[in-house]
Short mmCIF file of C-alpha atoms in Angstrom, two decimals:
data_model
loop_
_atom_site.label_atom_id
_atom_site.label_comp_id
_atom_site.label_asym_id
_atom_site.label_seq_id
_atom_site.Cartn_x
_atom_site.Cartn_y
_atom_site.Cartn_z
CA UNK A 1 18.03 -104.05 257.44
CA UNK A 2 20.51 -104.09 254.67
CA UNK A 3 23.25 -106.75 254.17
CA UNK A 4 26.80 -105.98 253.75
CA UNK A 5 28.97 -108.76 252.12
CA UNK A 6 32.54 -108.63 250.85
CA UNK A 7 33.67 -109.64 247.28
CA UNK A 8 36.45 -109.09 244.88
CA UNK A 9 36.43 -106.63 242.00
CA UNK A 10 39.13 -106.32 239.28
CA UNK A 11 40.87 -102.78 238.95
CA UNK A 12 43.53 -101.53 236.40
CA UNK A 13 46.49 -99.40 236.71
CA UNK A 14 48.63 -98.36 233.85
CA UNK A 15 52.13 -97.12 233.96
CA UNK A 16 53.23 -95.18 230.74
CA UNK A 17 56.81 -94.75 229.42
CA UNK A 18 57.37 -91.89 227.49
CA UNK A 19 61.01 -92.65 226.39
CA UNK A 20 62.37 -94.88 223.61
CA UNK A 21 62.45 -98.55 224.37
CA UNK A 22 59.84 -98.16 227.26
CA UNK A 23 56.67 -100.04 227.95
CA UNK A 24 53.31 -99.10 228.76
CA UNK A 25 52.19 -101.53 231.39
CA UNK A 26 48.64 -102.31 232.46
CA UNK A 27 48.00 -104.43 235.67
CA UNK A 28 44.69 -105.92 236.29
CA UNK A 29 44.54 -106.54 240.05
CA UNK A 30 41.98 -107.53 242.43
CA UNK A 31 40.53 -105.25 245.12
CA UNK A 32 37.97 -105.77 248.08
CA UNK A 33 34.37 -104.95 246.94
CA UNK A 34 31.64 -103.88 249.25
CA UNK A 35 28.39 -105.73 248.30
CA UNK A 36 25.22 -103.85 249.58
CA UNK A 37 22.08 -106.10 249.31
CA UNK A 38 23.56 -108.18 246.68
CA UNK A 39 24.88 -105.25 244.50
CA UNK A 40 28.63 -104.43 244.36
CA UNK A 41 29.40 -100.83 245.16
CA UNK A 42 31.13 -100.37 241.67
CA UNK A 43 27.75 -101.37 240.06
CA UNK A 44 25.65 -99.00 242.39
CA UNK A 45 27.93 -96.07 241.56
CA UNK A 46 27.58 -96.66 237.79
CA UNK A 47 29.49 -94.92 234.96
CA UNK A 48 31.20 -92.49 237.56
CA UNK A 49 33.27 -95.40 239.17
CA UNK A 50 36.75 -95.04 238.30
CA UNK A 51 38.55 -98.25 237.44
CA UNK A 52 41.80 -97.15 239.16
CA UNK A 53 40.23 -96.65 242.69
CA UNK A 54 40.47 -99.13 245.35
CA UNK A 55 38.78 -99.90 248.81
CA UNK A 56 40.15 -98.55 252.02
CA UNK A 57 41.40 -101.88 252.77
CA UNK A 58 43.44 -102.07 249.78
CA UNK A 59 44.99 -98.68 250.01
CA UNK A 60 45.74 -98.41 253.65
CA UNK A 61 46.77 -100.45 256.69
CA UNK A 62 44.04 -103.17 257.18
CA UNK A 63 43.61 -102.58 261.09
CA UNK A 64 43.39 -98.80 260.43
CA UNK A 65 40.71 -99.35 257.52
CA UNK A 66 38.69 -101.32 260.08
CA UNK A 67 38.94 -98.60 262.76
CA UNK A 68 38.11 -95.81 260.30
CA UNK A 69 34.93 -97.80 259.08
CA UNK A 70 33.87 -98.18 262.76
CA UNK A 71 34.19 -94.55 263.20
CA UNK A 72 37.03 -94.90 265.85
CA UNK A 73 39.86 -93.39 263.80
CA UNK A 74 40.38 -91.14 260.76
CA UNK A 75 42.50 -91.69 257.85
CA UNK A 76 43.94 -88.36 257.73
CA UNK A 77 43.40 -85.42 259.86
CA UNK A 78 41.92 -83.10 257.06
CA UNK A 79 39.85 -85.42 254.74
CA UNK A 80 37.22 -86.31 254.75
CA UNK A 81 35.41 -84.36 257.29
CA UNK A 82 34.43 -85.64 260.64
CA UNK A 83 31.86 -88.23 260.55
CA UNK A 84 32.39 -89.12 256.94
CA UNK A 85 34.40 -92.26 255.60
CA UNK A 86 36.07 -93.08 252.37
CA UNK A 87 35.03 -96.16 250.92
CA UNK A 88 36.85 -96.15 247.38
CA UNK A 89 39.85 -93.76 246.65
CA UNK A 90 43.12 -93.61 244.53
CA UNK A 91 45.56 -96.45 244.98
CA UNK A 92 48.27 -94.15 246.09
CA UNK A 93 46.33 -94.13 249.48
CA UNK A 94 45.51 -90.34 249.61
CA UNK A 95 41.69 -89.98 249.71
CA UNK A 96 42.22 -86.16 249.12
CA UNK A 97 43.03 -86.99 245.37
CA UNK A 98 39.23 -88.01 245.16
CA UNK A 99 37.20 -90.49 247.10
CA UNK A 100 33.81 -92.02 247.24
CA UNK A 101 32.55 -91.08 250.81
CA UNK A 102 29.56 -91.75 253.04
CA UNK A 103 28.32 -90.37 256.22
CA UNK A 104 28.69 -93.06 259.02
CA UNK A 105 26.35 -93.28 261.74
CA UNK A 106 26.61 -96.00 264.58
CA UNK A 107 24.25 -96.91 267.49
CA UNK A 108 24.27 -99.97 269.85
CA UNK A 109 22.33 -102.17 267.24
CA UNK A 110 22.71 -100.37 263.76
CA UNK A 111 25.31 -98.98 261.40
CA UNK A 112 24.10 -96.51 258.94
CA UNK A 113 25.82 -95.35 255.46
CA UNK A 114 23.92 -92.31 253.88
CA UNK A 115 24.64 -89.02 252.15
CA UNK A 116 26.85 -90.66 249.52
CA UNK A 117 29.24 -88.25 247.60
CA UNK A 118 32.46 -88.02 245.32
CA UNK A 119 34.84 -85.70 247.36
CA UNK A 120 37.97 -84.18 246.64
CA UNK A 121 40.15 -82.04 249.02
CA UNK A 122 40.09 -79.06 246.77
CA UNK A 123 36.76 -79.29 244.63
CA UNK A 124 33.26 -78.85 245.81
CA UNK A 125 31.39 -81.93 247.22
CA UNK A 126 29.58 -83.93 244.50
CA UNK A 127 26.44 -85.37 246.26
CA UNK A 128 24.97 -88.67 244.94
CA UNK A 129 21.28 -88.38 246.01
CA UNK A 130 20.27 -91.34 243.90
CA UNK A 131 22.22 -93.81 246.38
CA UNK A 132 20.05 -94.86 249.15
CA UNK A 133 20.78 -94.88 252.91
CA UNK A 134 21.89 -98.45 254.26
CA UNK A 135 21.17 -99.67 257.80
CA UNK A 136 23.34 -102.61 258.73
CA UNK A 137 22.99 -104.74 261.91
CA UNK A 138 25.92 -103.88 263.95
CA UNK A 139 27.25 -107.50 264.44
CA UNK A 140 26.88 -108.23 260.70
CA UNK A 141 28.86 -104.87 259.94
CA UNK A 142 31.62 -105.97 262.21
CA UNK A 143 31.74 -109.46 260.62
CA UNK A 144 31.90 -107.97 257.32
CA UNK A 145 34.88 -105.73 258.02
CA UNK A 146 36.72 -108.72 259.49
CA UNK A 147 36.01 -110.54 256.35
CA UNK A 148 37.34 -107.40 254.38
CA UNK A 149 40.48 -107.48 256.12
CA UNK A 150 41.06 -111.11 255.51
CA UNK A 151 40.21 -110.71 251.88
CA UNK A 152 42.66 -107.73 251.34
CA UNK A 153 45.36 -109.89 252.96
CA UNK A 154 44.59 -112.82 250.64
CA UNK A 155 44.62 -110.67 247.43
CA UNK A 156 47.30 -108.14 248.46
CA UNK A 157 49.80 -107.34 245.48
CA UNK A 158 48.72 -110.25 243.09
CA UNK A 159 47.91 -109.43 239.68
CA UNK A 160 45.68 -111.46 237.47
CA UNK A 161 47.09 -109.99 234.27
CA UNK A 162 50.13 -107.91 233.09
CA UNK A 163 49.86 -106.39 229.54
CA UNK A 164 52.86 -104.52 228.17
CA UNK A 165 53.17 -102.73 225.01
CA UNK A 166 56.09 -100.98 223.46
CA UNK A 167 55.72 -97.12 223.29
CA UNK A 168 56.67 -95.67 219.87
CA UNK A 169 60.10 -94.16 221.05
CA UNK A 170 61.18 -90.67 221.43
CA UNK A 171 58.29 -89.81 223.87
CA UNK A 172 54.93 -88.07 223.17
CA UNK A 173 56.70 -85.57 220.93
CA UNK A 174 57.39 -88.37 218.42
CA UNK A 175 53.74 -89.28 218.31
CA UNK A 176 52.73 -85.76 217.63
CA UNK A 177 55.54 -85.29 215.14
CA UNK A 178 54.63 -88.41 213.32
CA UNK A 179 50.79 -87.39 213.21
CA UNK A 180 51.68 -83.97 211.99
CA UNK A 181 53.94 -85.37 209.28
CA UNK A 182 51.17 -87.85 208.24
CA UNK A 183 48.57 -85.06 207.97
CA UNK A 184 51.07 -82.96 205.74
CA UNK A 185 51.68 -85.98 203.63
CA UNK A 186 47.95 -86.42 203.26
CA UNK A 187 47.49 -82.77 202.16
CA UNK A 188 50.31 -83.03 199.66
CA UNK A 189 48.50 -86.15 197.96
CA UNK A 190 45.31 -84.26 197.69
CA UNK A 191 46.80 -81.41 195.92
#
């Protein structure tokens, strides 16, 4: 049997200002991390993990998240398909914008996560066959979901860092124009 534990993982969210005097702001927050046999889900996924993705506990109601992960409820009526659950998805709360999903199977004694995939509501499923099936003892799984809910409450809305950088002004067109003028000036110097 595999173990499911709960940890904390940093994630970033950037907001870019395109007008004069606005700022690009990057927030470094904490999110719930599923730890499978001692390895964080983000590490298991590898380079495909998106830094802006959060767990179901971070992007939805905590009680609903636990019900979804127990197979008793669905996050949305249309996505993901019946029998699959989203573990990580966009911080906006819409798993249809892209989600790390697994097939959920529950028996009296065991909970299984298998058939891992990146799913999007309008693109073909990208299966991840390199990720193994995990079989958890039912009681340990329930305890981990309780812990995840408590962890989500503790870290909700807290940013460990906020970085602000002034935008160059006049929006992106200013950047493009400035680069073009710089390239023309270099051409003039070469002649």
